[in-house]
Every structure is written in structure tokens, then in C-alpha cells.
GROMACS .gro file of C-alpha atoms in nm:
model
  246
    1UNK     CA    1  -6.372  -5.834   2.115
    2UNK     CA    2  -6.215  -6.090   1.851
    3UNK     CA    3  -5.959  -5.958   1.608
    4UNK     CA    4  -5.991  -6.076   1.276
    5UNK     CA    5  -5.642  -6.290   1.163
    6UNK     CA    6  -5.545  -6.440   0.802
    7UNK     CA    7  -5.250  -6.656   0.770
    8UNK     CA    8  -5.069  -6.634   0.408
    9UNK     CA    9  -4.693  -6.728   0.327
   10UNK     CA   10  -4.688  -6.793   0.706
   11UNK     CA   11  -4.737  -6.423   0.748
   12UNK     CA   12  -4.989  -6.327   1.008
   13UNK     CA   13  -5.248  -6.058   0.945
   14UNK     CA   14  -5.358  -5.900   1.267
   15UNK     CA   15  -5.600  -5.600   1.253
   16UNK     CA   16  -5.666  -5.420   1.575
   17UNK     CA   17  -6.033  -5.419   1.609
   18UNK     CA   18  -6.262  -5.085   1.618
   19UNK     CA   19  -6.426  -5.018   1.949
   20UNK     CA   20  -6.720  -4.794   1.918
   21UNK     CA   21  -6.559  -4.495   2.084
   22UNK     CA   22  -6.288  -4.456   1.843
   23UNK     CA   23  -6.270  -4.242   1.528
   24UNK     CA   24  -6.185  -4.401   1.168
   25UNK     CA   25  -5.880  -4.147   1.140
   26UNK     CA   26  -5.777  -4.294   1.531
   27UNK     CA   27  -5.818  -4.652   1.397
   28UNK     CA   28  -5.580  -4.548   1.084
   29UNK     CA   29  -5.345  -4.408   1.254
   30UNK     CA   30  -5.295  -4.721   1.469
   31UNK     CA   31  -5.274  -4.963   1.240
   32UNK     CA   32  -5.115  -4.738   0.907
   33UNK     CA   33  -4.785  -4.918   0.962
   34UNK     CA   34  -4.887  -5.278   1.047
   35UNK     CA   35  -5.119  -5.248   0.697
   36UNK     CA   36  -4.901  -5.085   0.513
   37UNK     CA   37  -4.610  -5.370   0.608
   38UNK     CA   38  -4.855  -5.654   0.598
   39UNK     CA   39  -4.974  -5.580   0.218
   40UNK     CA   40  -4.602  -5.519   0.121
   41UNK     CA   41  -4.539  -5.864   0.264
   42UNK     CA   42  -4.839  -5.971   0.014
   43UNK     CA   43  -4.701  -5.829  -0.250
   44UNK     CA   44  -4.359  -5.992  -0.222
   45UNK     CA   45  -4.538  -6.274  -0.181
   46UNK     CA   46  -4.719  -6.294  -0.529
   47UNK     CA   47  -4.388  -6.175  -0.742
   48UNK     CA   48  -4.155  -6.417  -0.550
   49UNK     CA   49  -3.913  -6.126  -0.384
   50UNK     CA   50  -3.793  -6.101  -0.044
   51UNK     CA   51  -3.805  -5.692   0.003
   52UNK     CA   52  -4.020  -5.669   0.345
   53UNK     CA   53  -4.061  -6.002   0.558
   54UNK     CA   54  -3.883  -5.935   0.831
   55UNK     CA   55  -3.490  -6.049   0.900
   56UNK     CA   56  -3.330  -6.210   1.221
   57UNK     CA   57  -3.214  -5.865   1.450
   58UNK     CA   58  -3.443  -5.659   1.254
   59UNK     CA   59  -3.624  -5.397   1.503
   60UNK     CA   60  -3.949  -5.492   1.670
   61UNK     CA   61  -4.265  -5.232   1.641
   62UNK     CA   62  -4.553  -5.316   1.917
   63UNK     CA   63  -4.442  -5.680   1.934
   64UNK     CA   64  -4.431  -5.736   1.590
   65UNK     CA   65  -4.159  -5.773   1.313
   66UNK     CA   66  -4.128  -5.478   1.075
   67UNK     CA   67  -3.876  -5.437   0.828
   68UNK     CA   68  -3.760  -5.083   0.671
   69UNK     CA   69  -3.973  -4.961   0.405
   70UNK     CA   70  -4.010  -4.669   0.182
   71UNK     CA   71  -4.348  -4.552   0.312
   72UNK     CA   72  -4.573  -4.351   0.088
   73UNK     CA   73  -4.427  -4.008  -0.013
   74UNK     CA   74  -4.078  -4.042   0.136
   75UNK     CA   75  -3.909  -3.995  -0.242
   76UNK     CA   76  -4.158  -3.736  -0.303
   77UNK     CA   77  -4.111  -3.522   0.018
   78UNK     CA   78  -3.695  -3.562  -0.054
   79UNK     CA   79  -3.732  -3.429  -0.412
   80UNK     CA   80  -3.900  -3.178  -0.314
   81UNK     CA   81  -3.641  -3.053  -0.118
   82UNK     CA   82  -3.371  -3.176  -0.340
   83UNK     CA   83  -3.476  -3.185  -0.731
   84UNK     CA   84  -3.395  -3.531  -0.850
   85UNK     CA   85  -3.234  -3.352  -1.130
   86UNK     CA   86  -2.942  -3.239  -0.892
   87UNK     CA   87  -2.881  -3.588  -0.839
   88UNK     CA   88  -2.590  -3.737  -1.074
   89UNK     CA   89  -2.587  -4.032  -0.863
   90UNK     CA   90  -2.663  -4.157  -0.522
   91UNK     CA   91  -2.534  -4.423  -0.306
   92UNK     CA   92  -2.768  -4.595   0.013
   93UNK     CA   93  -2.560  -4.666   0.278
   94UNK     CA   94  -2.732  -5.010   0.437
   95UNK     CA   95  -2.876  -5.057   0.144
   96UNK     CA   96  -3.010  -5.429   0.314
   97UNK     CA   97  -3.237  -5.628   0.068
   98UNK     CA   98  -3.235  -5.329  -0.203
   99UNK     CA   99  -3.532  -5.167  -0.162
  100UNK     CA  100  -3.412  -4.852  -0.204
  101UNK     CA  101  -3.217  -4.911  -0.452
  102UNK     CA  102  -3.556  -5.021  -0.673
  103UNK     CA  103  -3.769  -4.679  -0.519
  104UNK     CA  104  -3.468  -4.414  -0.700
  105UNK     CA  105  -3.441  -4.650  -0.973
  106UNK     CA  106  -3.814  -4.631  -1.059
  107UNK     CA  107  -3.824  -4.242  -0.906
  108UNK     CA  108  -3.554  -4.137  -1.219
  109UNK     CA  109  -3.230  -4.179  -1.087
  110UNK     CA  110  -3.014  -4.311  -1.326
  111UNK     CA  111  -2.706  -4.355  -1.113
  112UNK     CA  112  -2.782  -4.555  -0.786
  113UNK     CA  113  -2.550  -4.831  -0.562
  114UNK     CA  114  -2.555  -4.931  -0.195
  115UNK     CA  115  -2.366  -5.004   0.038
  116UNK     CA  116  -2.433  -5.311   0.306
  117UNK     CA  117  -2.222  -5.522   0.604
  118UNK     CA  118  -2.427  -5.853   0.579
  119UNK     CA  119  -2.362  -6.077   0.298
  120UNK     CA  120  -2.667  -6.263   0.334
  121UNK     CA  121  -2.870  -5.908   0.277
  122UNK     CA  122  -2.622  -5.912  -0.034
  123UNK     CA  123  -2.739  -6.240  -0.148
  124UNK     CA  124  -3.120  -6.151  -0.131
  125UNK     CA  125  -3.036  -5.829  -0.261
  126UNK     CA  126  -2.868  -5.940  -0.613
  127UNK     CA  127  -3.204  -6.209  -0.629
  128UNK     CA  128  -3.423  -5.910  -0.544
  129UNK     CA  129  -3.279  -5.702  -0.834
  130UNK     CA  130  -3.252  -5.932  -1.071
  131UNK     CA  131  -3.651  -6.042  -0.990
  132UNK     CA  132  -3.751  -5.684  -1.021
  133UNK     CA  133  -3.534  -5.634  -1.323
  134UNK     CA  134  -3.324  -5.324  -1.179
  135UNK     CA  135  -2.952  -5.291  -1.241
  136UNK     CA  136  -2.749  -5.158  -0.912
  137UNK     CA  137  -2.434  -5.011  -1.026
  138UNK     CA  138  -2.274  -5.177  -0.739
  139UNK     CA  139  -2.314  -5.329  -0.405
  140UNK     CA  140  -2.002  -5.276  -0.167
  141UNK     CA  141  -1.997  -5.530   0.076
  142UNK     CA  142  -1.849  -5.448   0.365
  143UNK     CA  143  -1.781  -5.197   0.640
  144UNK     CA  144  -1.914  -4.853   0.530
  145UNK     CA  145  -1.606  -4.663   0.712
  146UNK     CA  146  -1.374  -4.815   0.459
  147UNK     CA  147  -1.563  -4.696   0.155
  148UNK     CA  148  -1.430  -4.442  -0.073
  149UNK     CA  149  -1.573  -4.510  -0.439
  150UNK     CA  150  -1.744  -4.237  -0.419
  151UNK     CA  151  -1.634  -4.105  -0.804
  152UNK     CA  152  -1.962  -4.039  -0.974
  153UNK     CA  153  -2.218  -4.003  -0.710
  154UNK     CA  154  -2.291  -3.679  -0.543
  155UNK     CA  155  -2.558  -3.761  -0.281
  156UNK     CA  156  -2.565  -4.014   0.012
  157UNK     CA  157  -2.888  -4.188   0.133
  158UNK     CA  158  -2.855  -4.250   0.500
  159UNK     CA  159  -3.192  -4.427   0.723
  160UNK     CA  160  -3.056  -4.431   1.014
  161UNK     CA  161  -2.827  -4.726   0.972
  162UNK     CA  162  -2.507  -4.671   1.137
  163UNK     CA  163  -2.381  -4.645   1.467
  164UNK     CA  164  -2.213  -4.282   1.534
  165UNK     CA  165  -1.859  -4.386   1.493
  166UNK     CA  166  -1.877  -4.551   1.197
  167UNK     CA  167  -2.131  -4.242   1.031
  168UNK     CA  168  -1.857  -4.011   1.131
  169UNK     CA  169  -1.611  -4.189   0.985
  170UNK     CA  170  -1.789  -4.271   0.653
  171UNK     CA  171  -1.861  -3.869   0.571
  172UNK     CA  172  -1.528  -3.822   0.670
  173UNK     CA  173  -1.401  -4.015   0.382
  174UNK     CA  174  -1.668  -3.870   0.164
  175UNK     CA  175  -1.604  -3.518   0.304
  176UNK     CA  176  -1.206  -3.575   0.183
  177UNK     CA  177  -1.326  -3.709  -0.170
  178UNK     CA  178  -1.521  -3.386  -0.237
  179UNK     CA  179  -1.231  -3.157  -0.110
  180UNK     CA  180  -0.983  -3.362  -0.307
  181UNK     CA  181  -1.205  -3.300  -0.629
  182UNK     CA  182  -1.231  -2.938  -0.566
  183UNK     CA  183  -0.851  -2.879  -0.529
  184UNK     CA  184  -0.797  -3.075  -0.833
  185UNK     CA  185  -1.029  -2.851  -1.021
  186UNK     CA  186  -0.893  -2.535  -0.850
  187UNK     CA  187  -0.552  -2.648  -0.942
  188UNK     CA  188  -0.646  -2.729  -1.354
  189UNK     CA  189  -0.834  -2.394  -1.356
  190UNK     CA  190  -1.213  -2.572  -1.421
  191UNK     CA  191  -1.463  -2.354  -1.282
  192UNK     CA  192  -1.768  -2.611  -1.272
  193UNK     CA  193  -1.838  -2.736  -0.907
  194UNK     CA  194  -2.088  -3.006  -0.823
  195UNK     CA  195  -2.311  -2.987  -0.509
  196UNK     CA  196  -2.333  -3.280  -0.298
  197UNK     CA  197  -2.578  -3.380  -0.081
  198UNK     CA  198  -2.657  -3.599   0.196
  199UNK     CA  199  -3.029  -3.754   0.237
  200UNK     CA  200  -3.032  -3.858   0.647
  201UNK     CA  201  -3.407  -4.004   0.741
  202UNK     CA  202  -3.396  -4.031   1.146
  203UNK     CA  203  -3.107  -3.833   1.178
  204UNK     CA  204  -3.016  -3.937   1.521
  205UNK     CA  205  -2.669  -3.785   1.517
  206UNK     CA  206  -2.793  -3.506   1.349
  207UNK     CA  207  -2.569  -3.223   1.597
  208UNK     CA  208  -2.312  -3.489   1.455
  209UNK     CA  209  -2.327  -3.438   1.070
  210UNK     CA  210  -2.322  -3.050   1.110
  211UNK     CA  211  -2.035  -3.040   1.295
  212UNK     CA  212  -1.813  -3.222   1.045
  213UNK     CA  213  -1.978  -2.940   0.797
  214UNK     CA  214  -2.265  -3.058   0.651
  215UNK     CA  215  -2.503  -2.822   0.609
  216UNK     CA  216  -2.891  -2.850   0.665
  217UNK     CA  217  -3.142  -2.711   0.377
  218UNK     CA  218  -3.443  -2.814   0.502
  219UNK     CA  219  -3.632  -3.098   0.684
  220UNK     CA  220  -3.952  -3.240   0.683
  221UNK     CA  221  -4.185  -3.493   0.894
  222UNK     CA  222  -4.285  -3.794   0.740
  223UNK     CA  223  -4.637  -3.854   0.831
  224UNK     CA  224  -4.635  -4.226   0.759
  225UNK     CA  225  -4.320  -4.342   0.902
  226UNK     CA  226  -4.305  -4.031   1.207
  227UNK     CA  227  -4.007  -4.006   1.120
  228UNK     CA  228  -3.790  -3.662   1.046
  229UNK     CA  229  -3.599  -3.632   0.705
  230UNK     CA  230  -3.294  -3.352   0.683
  231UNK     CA  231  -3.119  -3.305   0.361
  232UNK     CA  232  -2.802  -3.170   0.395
  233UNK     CA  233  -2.549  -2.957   0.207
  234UNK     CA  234  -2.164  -3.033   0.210
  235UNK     CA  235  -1.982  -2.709   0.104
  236UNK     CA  236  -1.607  -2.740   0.030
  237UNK     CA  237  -1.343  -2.663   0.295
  238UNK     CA  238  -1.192  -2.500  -0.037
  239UNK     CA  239  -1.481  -2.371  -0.189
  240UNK     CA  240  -1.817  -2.322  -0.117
  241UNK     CA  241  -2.073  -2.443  -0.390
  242UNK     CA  242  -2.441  -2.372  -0.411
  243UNK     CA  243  -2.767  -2.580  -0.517
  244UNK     CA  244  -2.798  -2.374  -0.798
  245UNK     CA  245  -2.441  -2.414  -0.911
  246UNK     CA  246  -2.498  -2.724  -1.086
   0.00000   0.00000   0.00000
């Protein structure tokens, strides 16, 4: 059976075809992601951006090139969980071509800067952003285990981008920030706490993050991705704070 293929941009457009024994639902759920990624691609394509197409040592999905995305309902499902309102400001750690960065932007949150190791990701980034019209409030480049800006921004946005030792030491440094702050506060007498919050989507080291004392709120499958997403507490090693607290 031939497959029907477009060519745009240099992009190839494969669609798997529909045998007769197979459902509609079994032929969406085949191809959601290669759709989904090819349109994306499309729509780069017509406003000049670089968000999707697919980067050298990006991963491979079914022999072809997919880069992350923020499928359909991922910001929802999180706020859900979390109320965006809780969120004073969050940083993405591998924050790549600044996708993410654009999704909270548009989704209400005011506050938002990433974090990313490749400078040409950086590069496309800042074009990206300035295309689009959305202002990061900063791109660290570098190492994400030698970060510690972390004044102003009470949530971390995690997908599955770094390898254990360098997670570990990353919420290490944030986990000293927030007990820092809370001594400081405990010490001036100011009652007001702020909850932070960690956002981890394919938590791979998940048994990792709870023992450095993160704690999880609630999870959820993403359909479109099949991927898990935990949001996570961190509670002072002072003082414990509470979603409601703030």
C-alpha cells in the first residue's frame, strides 16, 4: 500500500496508511505524534521560527526526528495541579530553543527564564523570542549544577533534561536557596513563607527528587506525549510551608 508523502521546507510528511482492519482511534493513536510534530514544523515554517525541526543529537522516535514539544494540554493538566496563581516565577531548566518559555508566557506567567548548556540553542532561542515577541527574563547559559539565581522564582520546570548527577546537584543548590530564605525570615521575625514547587515531566529519577525532600502532590499521565508529570513540593528543612500558605 503507498503512503502518501509531501515535501515542504525540506520537511518530509509521512502518513502511515489505513489498512482496512484498523480502527480510526488505532490509526490516531499511531500517528498523533508524527502529526502533531509535522504541523508544528509547518507552522514554524510560515512565521520564520525555529521551535520544532529537529537538532543534531536530538532523540529519534520510530526512525524519525522529533524534537520536544509542549503537546496539547500539558500546561493545562500542570495547573491543574498547581494553580498558575501560586506561581511567582518559574525557571525551565533545558530550556533549548524556548519553547517553553513562549507556552507559560502565553499561559499567564509573568515571571519565566531558562536555563540551557548549548549556546547554539541560546542563539536560536534569543531569535525565537524576539520573532514571537516574548521577553525571557533571562537565559543562563551554562551548566545547570552551577546555577543559583534562583531569587524571585519559586517553581522549577524540569522535562527530563538532565543526567542524575547533575539534577541532584541543581535542587541541591535550589534546596539551600529556599532554606537560606527561610532562616533569614525566621531570624527578622517575617511570618510569610512562599511554597516552591518543582514541575518534573518524565521523572526518571523520580525515587531521586524525594529523597533530597521534595515532596510529591500529585501526578498525572499525559495522553499525548505518554508521558507521566509529578509536581512536587519542597518543604523547608526549617520550616514546613503549605500550598495554601501563599
Amino acid at each position: 500500500m503507498s503512503k502518501l508523502i509531501i515535501n515542504i521546507a525540506e520537511e518530509n510528511f509521512i502518513l502511515i496508511p489505513l489498512h482496512h482492519n484498523e480502527s480510526r482511534r488505532s490509526f490516531f493513536h499511531k500517528n498523533k505524534i508524527r502529526l502533531f510534530y509535522r504541523s508544528s514544523v509547518l507552522l514554524d515554517f510560515f512565521r520564520g521560527t525555529n521551535f520544532y525541526k529537529a537538532q543534531q543529537g536530538d532523540a529519534k522516535s520510530d526512525g524519525h526526528h522529533f524534537a520536544t514539544a509542549f503537546y496539547p494540554g500539558l500546561i493545562g493538566g500542570i495547573f491543574r495541579i498547581l494553580p498558575k496563581h501560586k506561581i511567582h516565577g518559574l525557571i525551565e531548566v533545558g530550556s533549548g530553543k524556548g519553547l517553553g518559555i513562549v507556552k507559560f508566557k502565553r499561559a499567564g506567567i509573568s515571571r519565566v527564564g531558562g536555563i540551557e548548556i548549548q549556546e547554539s540553542l541560546v542563539t536560536i532561542c534569543h531569535e525565537n523570542l524576539k520573532k514571537v515577541k516574548i521577553n525571557a527574563d533571562f537565559i543562563y547559559t551554562g551548566d545547570a549544577q552551577n546555577f543559583y539565581a534562583f531569587e524571585g522564582y519559586n517553581t522549577l520546570f524540569i522535562y527530563n533534561s538532565l543526567p542524575c548527577n547533575v539534577l541532584i546537584a541543581f535542587l541541591s543548590n535550589y534546596k539551600n536557596y529556599i532554606n537560606q530564605i527561610q532562616s533569614s525570615n525566621e531570624n527578622s521575625m517575617e511570618n510569610e513563607t512562599t511554597a516552591n514547587f518543582l514541575i518534573y515531566v518524565n521523572p526518571v529519577y523520580h525515587e531521586n527528587v524525594i529523597g533530597l525532600g521534595f515532596e510529591e502532590m500529585n501526578r498525572f499521565f499525559h495522553f499525548p506525549s505518554h508521558e507521566t508529570v509529578i509536581v512536587y513540593q519542597y518543604k523547608s528543612d526549617r520550616k514546613s510551608t503549605r500550598l495554601n500558605s501563599s
